[in-house]
PDB file of C-alpha atoms in Angstrom:
ATOM      1  CA  MET A   4     110.107 135.315  87.291  1.00 58.00           C
ATOM      2  CA  SER A   5     107.163 135.896  89.251  1.00 65.00           C
ATOM      3  CA  LYS A   6     105.661 134.543  92.163  1.00 77.00           C
ATOM      4  CA  VAL A   7     103.080 131.385  91.529  1.00 83.00           C
ATOM      5  CA  ASN A   8      99.285 132.426  92.050  1.00 91.00           C
ATOM      6  CA  THR A   9      99.209 129.058  93.733  1.00 94.00           C
ATOM      7  CA  LYS A  10      95.126 128.822  93.668  1.00 94.00           C
ATOM      8  CA  GLU A  11      94.726 129.983  89.964  1.00 97.00           C
ATOM      9  CA  CYS A  12      97.223 127.717  89.236  1.00 98.00           C
ATOM     10  CA  LEU A  13      95.765 124.955  90.971  1.00 98.00           C
ATOM     11  CA  ASP A  14      91.655 125.840  90.050  1.00 98.00           C
ATOM     12  CA  HIS A  15      93.074 125.416  86.306  1.00 98.00           C
ATOM     13  CA  ALA A  16      95.391 122.310  87.393  1.00 98.00           C
ATOM     14  CA  ILE A  17      91.398 120.824  88.433  1.00 98.00           C
ATOM     15  CA  GLN A  18      89.849 121.540  85.535  1.00 98.00           C
ATOM     16  CA  CYS A  19      92.506 120.947  82.837  1.00 98.00           C
ATOM     17  CA  ALA A  20      92.662 117.579  84.260  1.00 98.00           C
ATOM     18  CA  ILE A  21      88.590 116.976  84.764  1.00 98.00           C
ATOM     19  CA  GLN A  22      88.323 118.265  80.840  1.00 98.00           C
ATOM     20  CA  ALA A  23      91.345 116.028  79.389  1.00 98.00           C
ATOM     21  CA  GLY A  24      90.046 112.974  81.789  1.00 98.00           C
ATOM     22  CA  GLU A  25      86.465 113.238  80.462  1.00 98.00           C
ATOM     23  CA  LEU A  26      87.656 113.450  76.787  1.00 97.00           C
ATOM     24  CA  VAL A  27      90.057 109.662  78.008  1.00 97.00           C
ATOM     25  CA  LEU A  28      86.617 108.286  79.107  1.00 97.00           C
ATOM     26  CA  GLU A  29      84.977 108.919  76.398  1.00 96.00           C
ATOM     27  CA  THR A  30      87.660 107.507  74.285  1.00 95.00           C
ATOM     28  CA  TYR A  31      87.585 104.344  76.988  1.00 95.00           C
ATOM     29  CA  GLU A  32      83.427 103.937  77.053  1.00 94.00           C
ATOM     30  CA  SER A  33      83.667 103.615  73.448  1.00 92.00           C
ATOM     31  CA  GLY A  34      85.400 100.785  73.039  1.00 86.00           C
ATOM     32  CA  GLN A  35      87.409 102.105  69.310  1.00 85.00           C
ATOM     33  CA  PHE A  36      91.453 102.938  70.253  1.00 85.00           C
ATOM     34  CA  GLU A  37      94.402 103.085  68.034  1.00 87.00           C
ATOM     35  CA  GLN A  38      97.270 101.556  69.833  1.00 86.00           C
ATOM     36  CA  TYR A  39     100.743 101.431  69.675  1.00 80.00           C
ATOM     37  CA  ASN A  40     104.520 100.994  71.270  1.00 80.00           C
ATOM     38  CA  LYS A  41     107.066 103.373  71.530  1.00 76.00           C
ATOM     39  CA  SER A  42     110.513 103.027  71.488  1.00 69.00           C
ATOM     40  CA  ASP A  43     110.260 101.020  75.117  1.00 72.00           C
ATOM     41  CA  ASP A  44     107.677  99.065  74.004  1.00 69.00           C
ATOM     42  CA  SER A  45     105.352 100.178  76.367  1.00 79.00           C
ATOM     43  CA  PRO A  46     101.849 101.184  75.131  1.00 83.00           C
ATOM     44  CA  VAL A  47     100.528 104.767  73.730  1.00 90.00           C
ATOM     45  CA  THR A  48      97.110 105.292  72.799  1.00 92.00           C
ATOM     46  CA  CYS A  49      95.137 108.307  70.342  1.00 93.00           C
ATOM     47  CA  ALA A  50      93.586 108.591  73.716  1.00 95.00           C
ATOM     48  CA  ASP A  51      96.961 109.276  75.259  1.00 95.00           C
ATOM     49  CA  ILE A  52      97.902 111.613  72.745  1.00 95.00           C
ATOM     50  CA  ALA A  53      94.243 113.637  72.479  1.00 96.00           C
ATOM     51  CA  ALA A  54      94.802 113.520  76.215  1.00 97.00           C
ATOM     52  CA  HIS A  55      98.411 115.603  76.111  1.00 98.00           C
ATOM     53  CA  GLU A  56      97.092 117.631  73.123  1.00 97.00           C
ATOM     54  CA  PHE A  57      94.093 118.873  75.324  1.00 98.00           C
ATOM     55  CA  ILE A  58      96.135 119.352  78.637  1.00 98.00           C
ATOM     56  CA  GLU A  59      98.992 121.627  76.074  1.00 98.00           C
ATOM     57  CA  GLY A  60      96.862 123.658  74.916  1.00 98.00           C
ATOM     58  CA  TYR A  61      95.147 124.430  78.483  1.00 98.00           C
ATOM     59  CA  LEU A  62      97.967 124.947  80.358  1.00 98.00           C
ATOM     60  CA  SER A  63      99.732 127.187  76.921  1.00 98.00           C
ATOM     61  CA  LYS A  64      96.647 129.544  76.790  1.00 98.00           C
ATOM     62  CA  TYR A  65      96.431 130.147  80.569  1.00 97.00           C
ATOM     63  CA  PHE A  66     100.454 129.749  82.087  1.00 97.00           C
ATOM     64  CA  PRO A  67     102.065 130.920  78.130  1.00 97.00           C
ATOM     65  CA  SER A  68     105.170 131.463  80.103  1.00 96.00           C
ATOM     66  CA  THR A  69     105.465 128.375  81.856  1.00 97.00           C
ATOM     67  CA  PRO A  70     107.482 125.174  80.332  1.00 97.00           C
ATOM     68  CA  ILE A  71     105.551 121.720  79.779  1.00 98.00           C
ATOM     69  CA  MET A  72     106.771 118.956  79.979  1.00 97.00           C
ATOM     70  CA  SER A  73     104.805 115.651  78.988  1.00 97.00           C
ATOM     71  CA  GLU A  74     105.137 112.099  78.551  1.00 95.00           C
ATOM     72  CA  GLU A  75     103.687 111.882  75.301  1.00 93.00           C
ATOM     73  CA  GLN A  76     105.978 114.602  73.728  1.00 92.00           C
ATOM     74  CA  GLU A  77     109.741 115.120  72.551  1.00 89.00           C
ATOM     75  CA  HIS A  78     112.007 115.780  75.570  1.00 93.00           C
ATOM     76  CA  LEU A  79     114.648 118.914  75.970  1.00 93.00           C
ATOM     77  CA  GLY A  80     118.003 117.845  77.129  1.00 95.00           C
ATOM     78  CA  LEU A  81     118.781 119.085  80.262  1.00 96.00           C
ATOM     79  CA  SER A  82     120.828 121.835  79.266  1.00 95.00           C
ATOM     80  CA  GLU A  83     117.893 123.228  77.506  1.00 94.00           C
ATOM     81  CA  ARG A  84     115.960 122.465  80.643  1.00 96.00           C
ATOM     82  CA  VAL A  85     118.210 122.780  83.578  1.00 93.00           C
ATOM     83  CA  GLY A  86     117.335 127.054  83.571  1.00 94.00           C
ATOM     84  CA  TRP A  87     113.254 126.139  84.662  1.00 96.00           C
ATOM     85  CA  LYS A  88     112.595 127.496  88.049  1.00 96.00           C
ATOM     86  CA  ARG A  89     108.763 126.583  87.610  1.00 97.00           C
ATOM     87  CA  TYR A  90     106.797 124.269  84.631  1.00 98.00           C
ATOM     88  CA  TRP A  91     104.087 121.814  84.477  1.00 98.00           C
ATOM     89  CA  LEU A  92     104.796 117.897  84.208  1.00 98.00           C
ATOM     90  CA  VAL A  93     101.942 115.908  83.005  1.00 98.00           C
ATOM     91  CA  ASP A  94     101.539 112.663  82.481  1.00 98.00           C
ATOM     92  CA  PRO A  95      97.815 112.802  80.344  1.00 98.00           C
ATOM     93  CA  ILE A  96      97.508 109.222  81.146  1.00 97.00           C
ATOM     94  CA  ASP A  97      98.793 107.285  83.501  1.00 97.00           C
ATOM     95  CA  GLY A  98      97.759 103.582  83.588  1.00 94.00           C
ATOM     96  CA  THR A  99      97.534 103.192  79.642  1.00 93.00           C
ATOM     97  CA  GLN A 100      98.238  99.065  80.522  1.00 92.00           C
ATOM     98  CA  GLU A 101      94.989  99.410  82.236  1.00 94.00           C
ATOM     99  CA  PHE A 102      93.274 101.551  79.590  1.00 93.00           C
ATOM    100  CA  VAL A 103      93.978  98.997  77.106  1.00 92.00           C
ATOM    101  CA  SER A 104      92.658  96.358  79.917  1.00 92.00           C
ATOM    102  CA  ARG A 105      89.785  97.832  80.792  1.00 93.00           C
ATOM    103  CA  SER A 106      90.443  97.590  84.597  1.00 94.00           C
ATOM    104  CA  GLY A 107      89.159 101.247  85.130  1.00 95.00           C
ATOM    105  CA  ASP A 108      92.512 102.546  86.582  1.00 96.00           C
ATOM    106  CA  PHE A 109      93.694 104.822  84.883  1.00 97.00           C
ATOM    107  CA  ALA A 110      94.423 108.566  85.623  1.00 98.00           C
ATOM    108  CA  VAL A 111      95.237 112.079  84.285  1.00 98.00           C
ATOM    109  CA  ASN A 112      98.355 113.657  86.349  1.00 98.00           C
ATOM    110  CA  ILE A 113      99.178 117.301  86.631  1.00 98.00           C
ATOM    111  CA  ALA A 114     102.239 118.869  88.738  1.00 98.00           C
ATOM    112  CA  LEU A 115     103.395 122.097  89.433  1.00 98.00           C
ATOM    113  CA  VAL A 116     107.471 121.871  89.802  1.00 98.00           C
ATOM    114  CA  GLU A 117     108.925 124.584  91.665  1.00 97.00           C
ATOM    115  CA  ASP A 118     112.497 124.657  92.071  1.00 96.00           C
ATOM    116  CA  ASN A 119     112.941 121.462  91.473  1.00 96.00           C
ATOM    117  CA  GLN A 120     110.107 120.285  93.587  1.00 97.00           C
ATOM    118  CA  PRO A 121     106.851 119.278  92.866  1.00 98.00           C
ATOM    119  CA  ILE A 122     104.797 121.976  94.909  1.00 98.00           C
ATOM    120  CA  LEU A 123     100.767 121.051  93.411  1.00 98.00           C
ATOM    121  CA  GLY A 124      99.847 118.030  92.739  1.00 98.00           C
ATOM    122  CA  VAL A 125      96.858 116.534  90.561  1.00 98.00           C
ATOM    123  CA  ILE A 126      95.062 113.590  89.595  1.00 98.00           C
ATOM    124  CA  TYR A 127      91.516 112.933  88.459  1.00 98.00           C
ATOM    125  CA  TRP A 128      90.727 109.033  88.084  1.00 98.00           C
ATOM    126  CA  PRO A 129      87.731 109.308  85.299  1.00 98.00           C
ATOM    127  CA  THR A 130      85.867 105.975  85.643  1.00 98.00           C
ATOM    128  CA  THR A 131      84.672 107.195  89.682  1.00 98.00           C
ATOM    129  CA  GLY A 132      85.339 111.012  88.932  1.00 98.00           C
ATOM    130  CA  ILE A 133      87.216 111.284  91.826  1.00 98.00           C
ATOM    131  CA  THR A 134      89.914 114.086  92.328  1.00 98.00           C
ATOM    132  CA  TYR A 135      92.631 113.860  94.212  1.00 98.00           C
ATOM    133  CA  TYR A 136      94.703 117.608  95.042  1.00 98.00           C
ATOM    134  CA  ALA A 137      97.189 119.523  96.840  1.00 98.00           C
ATOM    135  CA  THR A 138      99.601 122.385  96.953  1.00 98.00           C
ATOM    136  CA  PHE A 139     102.874 123.053  98.944  1.00 97.00           C
ATOM    137  CA  ASN A 140     101.576 123.716 102.867  1.00 96.00           C
ATOM    138  CA  GLY A 141      98.163 123.761 102.068  1.00 97.00           C
ATOM    139  CA  GLY A 142      96.985 119.737 102.616  1.00 97.00           C
ATOM    140  CA  ALA A 143      95.965 117.344 100.362  1.00 98.00           C
ATOM    141  CA  TRP A 144      91.992 116.909  99.148  1.00 98.00           C
ATOM    142  CA  LYS A 145      89.750 114.057  97.315  1.00 98.00           C
ATOM    143  CA  MET A 146      87.155 115.850  95.789  1.00 98.00           C
ATOM    144  CA  GLU A 147      83.753 113.076  95.168  1.00 97.00           C
ATOM    145  CA  ASN A 148      80.257 114.313  93.712  1.00 94.00           C
ATOM    146  CA  GLY A 149      81.594 117.871  94.481  1.00 90.00           C
ATOM    147  CA  GLU A 150      82.311 117.176  98.381  1.00 96.00           C
ATOM    148  CA  ARG A 151      85.595 117.719  99.094  1.00 97.00           C
ATOM    149  CA  THR A 152      87.043 116.125 102.007  1.00 98.00           C
ATOM    150  CA  PRO A 153      90.909 116.149 103.559  1.00 98.00           C
ATOM    151  CA  ILE A 154      92.826 113.080 103.873  1.00 98.00           C
ATOM    152  CA  HIS A 155      95.778 112.191 105.385  1.00 98.00           C
ATOM    153  CA  VAL A 156      97.945 108.767 105.588  1.00 98.00           C
ATOM    154  CA  ARG A 157      96.534 105.474 107.610  1.00 96.00           C
ATOM    155  CA  ARG A 158      97.934 105.550 111.150  1.00 94.00           C
ATOM    156  CA  LEU A 159      99.126 102.231 112.630  1.00 91.00           C
ATOM    157  CA  ASP A 160      99.131 100.645 116.143  1.00 80.00           C
ATOM    158  CA  THR A 161     102.024 101.635 118.282  1.00 67.00           C
ATOM    159  CA  PRO A 162     103.150  98.507 119.489  1.00 61.00           C
ATOM    160  CA  ALA A 163     103.089  97.214 115.502  1.00 68.00           C
ATOM    161  CA  THR A 164     100.006  94.881 115.094  1.00 72.00           C
ATOM    162  CA  ASP A 165      97.980  96.377 112.296  1.00 84.00           C
ATOM    163  CA  LYS A 166      98.345  94.388 109.347  1.00 92.00           C
ATOM    164  CA  ILE A 167     100.617  96.596 106.388  1.00 95.00           C
ATOM    165  CA  ILE A 168      98.935  97.330 103.755  1.00 96.00           C
ATOM    166  CA  VAL A 169     100.688  97.008 100.425  1.00 97.00           C
ATOM    167  CA  ALA A 170      99.336  98.325  97.193  1.00 97.00           C
ATOM    168  CA  VAL A 171      99.785  96.137  94.240  1.00 94.00           C
ATOM    169  CA  SER A 172      99.463  95.879  90.884  1.00 89.00           C
ATOM    170  CA  ARG A 173      97.068  93.633  89.048  1.00 82.00           C
ATOM    171  CA  VAL A 174      99.629  92.280  86.276  1.00 79.00           C
ATOM    172  CA  GLN A 175     102.498  91.851  88.345  1.00 78.00           C
ATOM    173  CA  PRO A 176     104.122  88.780  90.537  1.00 80.00           C
ATOM    174  CA  LEU A 177     103.286  89.629  93.991  1.00 85.00           C
ATOM    175  CA  GLU A 178     107.011  88.200  95.203  1.00 85.00           C
ATOM    176  CA  ARG A 179     108.074  90.384  93.429  1.00 85.00           C
ATOM    177  CA  VAL A 180     107.013  92.980  96.131  1.00 88.00           C
ATOM    178  CA  MET A 181     106.538  90.849  98.828  1.00 90.00           C
ATOM    179  CA  ASN A 182     110.156  88.914  98.796  1.00 90.00           C
ATOM    180  CA  HIS A 183     111.434  92.627  99.681  1.00 91.00           C
ATOM    181  CA  LEU A 184     109.518  92.740 102.932  1.00 94.00           C
ATOM    182  CA  SER A 185     110.334  91.907 106.313  1.00 93.00           C
ATOM    183  CA  ASP A 186     108.237  88.597 108.085  1.00 90.00           C
ATOM    184  CA  THR A 187     107.752  90.080 111.360  1.00 87.00           C
ATOM    185  CA  ARG A 188     104.854  91.891 110.285  1.00 90.00           C
ATOM    186  CA  GLU A 189     101.595  90.726 108.766  1.00 92.00           C
ATOM    187  CA  TYR A 190     100.382  92.007 105.296  1.00 94.00           C
ATOM    188  CA  GLU A 191      96.983  92.455 103.043  1.00 95.00           C
ATOM    189  CA  THR A 192      96.868  93.687 100.003  1.00 95.00           C
ATOM    190  CA  LEU A 193      95.137  96.371  97.664  1.00 95.00           C
ATOM    191  CA  LYS A 194      94.726  96.170  94.007  1.00 93.00           C
ATOM    192  CA  ARG A 195      95.084  98.735  92.295  1.00 93.00           C
ATOM    193  CA  GLY A 196      96.606  99.307  88.757  1.00 89.00           C
ATOM    194  CA  SER A 197      97.736 102.655  87.840  1.00 93.00           C
ATOM    195  CA  CYS A 198     100.928 104.092  90.008  1.00 95.00           C
ATOM    196  CA  SER A 199      99.143 107.036  91.208  1.00 97.00           C
ATOM    197  CA  LEU A 200      96.314 105.456  92.087  1.00 98.00           C
ATOM    198  CA  LYS A 201      98.627 103.423  94.708  1.00 97.00           C
ATOM    199  CA  ALA A 202      99.894 106.470  95.338  1.00 98.00           C
ATOM    200  CA  CYS A 203      96.557 108.323  96.297  1.00 98.00           C
ATOM    201  CA  ALA A 204      95.312 105.363  98.097  1.00 98.00           C
ATOM    202  CA  ILE A 205      98.691 105.661 100.624  1.00 98.00           C
ATOM    203  CA  ALA A 206      97.255 109.351 101.118  1.00 98.00           C
ATOM    204  CA  GLU A 207      94.002 108.882 102.247  1.00 98.00           C
ATOM    205  CA  GLY A 208      94.775 105.613 104.463  1.00 97.00           C
ATOM    206  CA  SER A 209      93.963 102.511 102.159  1.00 97.00           C
ATOM    207  CA  ALA A 210      97.000 101.491 101.544  1.00 97.00           C
ATOM    208  CA  ASP A 211     100.219 101.648 103.669  1.00 97.00           C
ATOM    209  CA  ILE A 212     102.954 101.826 101.554  1.00 97.00           C
ATOM    210  CA  TYR A 213     103.517 100.702  97.793  1.00 97.00           C
ATOM    211  CA  MET A 214     106.843  99.418  95.928  1.00 95.00           C
ATOM    212  CA  ARG A 215     107.401 100.178  92.533  1.00 93.00           C
ATOM    213  CA  VAL A 216     110.425  97.866  90.771  1.00 87.00           C
ATOM    214  CA  GLY A 217     110.533  98.840  87.400  1.00 86.00           C
ATOM    215  CA  ILE A 218     110.534 101.933  84.498  1.00 88.00           C
ATOM    216  CA  THR A 219     108.930 105.289  85.208  1.00 93.00           C
ATOM    217  CA  GLY A 220     109.162 108.738  84.852  1.00 95.00           C
ATOM    218  CA  GLU A 221     109.334 112.215  86.193  1.00 97.00           C
ATOM    219  CA  TRP A 222     105.676 112.502  84.976  1.00 97.00           C
ATOM    220  CA  ASP A 223     104.147 109.289  86.640  1.00 97.00           C
ATOM    221  CA  THR A 224     105.203 110.609  90.263  1.00 98.00           C
ATOM    222  CA  GLY A 225     105.335 114.458  90.214  1.00 98.00           C
ATOM    223  CA  ALA A 226     101.454 114.959  91.073  1.00 98.00           C
ATOM    224  CA  ALA A 227     101.777 112.058  93.634  1.00 98.00           C
ATOM    225  CA  GLN A 228     104.517 113.686  95.708  1.00 98.00           C
ATOM    226  CA  CYS A 229     103.047 116.384  96.911  1.00 98.00           C
ATOM    227  CA  ILE A 230      99.609 114.720  96.896  1.00 98.00           C
ATOM    228  CA  VAL A 231     101.482 112.062  99.348  1.00 98.00           C
ATOM    229  CA  SER A 232     103.479 114.474 101.647  1.00 98.00           C
ATOM    230  CA  GLU A 233     101.012 116.933 102.191  1.00 98.00           C
ATOM    231  CA  ALA A 234      99.134 113.772 103.644  1.00 98.00           C
ATOM    232  CA  GLY A 235     101.577 112.834 105.748  1.00 98.00           C
ATOM    233  CA  GLY A 236     103.764 110.479 103.801  1.00 98.00           C
ATOM    234  CA  ARG A 237     106.894 110.422 101.835  1.00 98.00           C
ATOM    235  CA  ILE A 238     107.956 109.007  97.742  1.00 98.00           C
ATOM    236  CA  VAL A 239     111.422 107.754  98.401  1.00 98.00           C
ATOM    237  CA  ASP A 240     114.389 105.678  96.435  1.00 96.00           C
ATOM    238  CA  LYS A 241     115.048 102.254  97.783  1.00 93.00           C
ATOM    239  CA  GLN A 242     117.870 103.556  99.328  1.00 95.00           C
ATOM    240  CA  PHE A 243     115.062 106.237 101.313  1.00 97.00           C
ATOM    241  CA  GLU A 244     116.406 109.128  99.737  1.00 96.00           C
ATOM    242  CA  PRO A 245     113.995 111.636  98.004  1.00 95.00           C
ATOM    243  CA  LEU A 246     113.363 111.683  94.335  1.00 96.00           C
ATOM    244  CA  SER A 247     114.514 114.287  91.865  1.00 95.00           C
ATOM    245  CA  TYR A 248     113.250 116.127  89.429  1.00 97.00           C
ATOM    246  CA  ASN A 249     114.412 118.284  85.710  1.00 96.00           C
ATOM    247  CA  GLN A 250     118.086 117.376  87.653  1.00 95.00           C
ATOM    248  CA  ARG A 251     119.370 115.183  85.412  1.00 94.00           C
ATOM    249  CA  GLU A 252     119.844 113.867  81.622  1.00 95.00           C
ATOM    250  CA  GLN A 253     117.298 111.477  82.686  1.00 93.00           C
ATOM    251  CA  LEU A 254     114.161 111.684  82.871  1.00 95.00           C
ATOM    252  CA  SER A 255     113.429 108.104  84.507  1.00 95.00           C
ATOM    253  CA  ASN A 256     112.488 107.648  88.174  1.00 96.00           C
ATOM    254  CA  PRO A 257     114.958 104.444  89.646  1.00 95.00           C
ATOM    255  CA  ASP A 258     112.608 102.150  91.700  1.00 94.00           C
ATOM    256  CA  PHE A 259     111.187 103.881  94.473  1.00 97.00           C
ATOM    257  CA  LEU A 260     108.864 102.942  97.530  1.00 97.00           C
ATOM    258  CA  ILE A 261     105.444 105.230  98.614  1.00 98.00           C
ATOM    259  CA  LEU A 262     104.904 104.816 102.076  1.00 98.00           C
ATOM    260  CA  GLY A 263     102.122 105.519 104.419  1.00 97.00           C
ATOM    261  CA  ASP A 264     103.225 106.573 108.387  1.00 96.00           C
ATOM    262  CA  GLN A 265     106.353 108.313 109.326  1.00 95.00           C
ATOM    263  CA  ASP A 266     106.320 107.251 112.827  1.00 93.00           C
ATOM    264  CA  VAL A 267     107.075 103.561 111.389  1.00 93.00           C
ATOM    265  CA  ASP A 268     110.838 102.142 110.695  1.00 92.00           C
ATOM    266  CA  TRP A 269     110.297 101.617 107.553  1.00 95.00           C
ATOM    267  CA  GLN A 270     113.510 100.727 106.673  1.00 94.00           C
ATOM    268  CA  HIS A 271     113.531  97.734 108.848  1.00 92.00           C
ATOM    269  CA  ILE A 272     110.406  96.595 106.850  1.00 94.00           C
ATOM    270  CA  VAL A 273     111.797  97.090 103.913  1.00 95.00           C
ATOM    271  CA  SER A 274     115.092  94.933 102.577  1.00 83.00           C
TER     272      SER A 274
END
């Protein structure tokens, strides 16, 4: 496979995410959409499907030889995917429950994975018009109103006097997360909807840690992993090991942590 043109891929991924997001936003603002439940009882709407079809068509047009793995498609077995050196990893709407509940906290996620690691990530937040993006060794960026600015995780004071800001779900009980955090530190919380938007909050320094307990797929973390890593953070499982991509039959993630400042001894804070 030929060497990837990162700039070309990034430009197209940004445009694709924004255009898909505008389709989603049109449906969101109309308030008229059909909702279904998948086999795992998670919701899916006609907006998810429309965004998936748009993204699949766009990426297939410009990158016809690059496979696409999207949440909203039938997934191939590992034996058919194992030979993929490079592929697109897509969540057409990350935060479908937030879309349905009308919190506005949902996003379009597009990642490019190479050699089983995300090397490009784009997250578009339709209700705000904000785009977060990153490429491997290219830094992490936020684009708003046509202006782009570099983003970085927040540096916490040493000695440890800063309150740690915990990104939390709007609907999940706080105890489910806070019970896992050491009582040697003080905390405050930042409520945000989708997984990827919590990741972006950490990448831009609005929060310091997010703990995800529950089912997610690789498409939920692919774009976020690139952005968080380039901003100076990490995404790891609860044993503090990196997440894997396209290396298992099942595409579900383990419970995981998104961590900001890497000078913090997170293993002594999270149990």
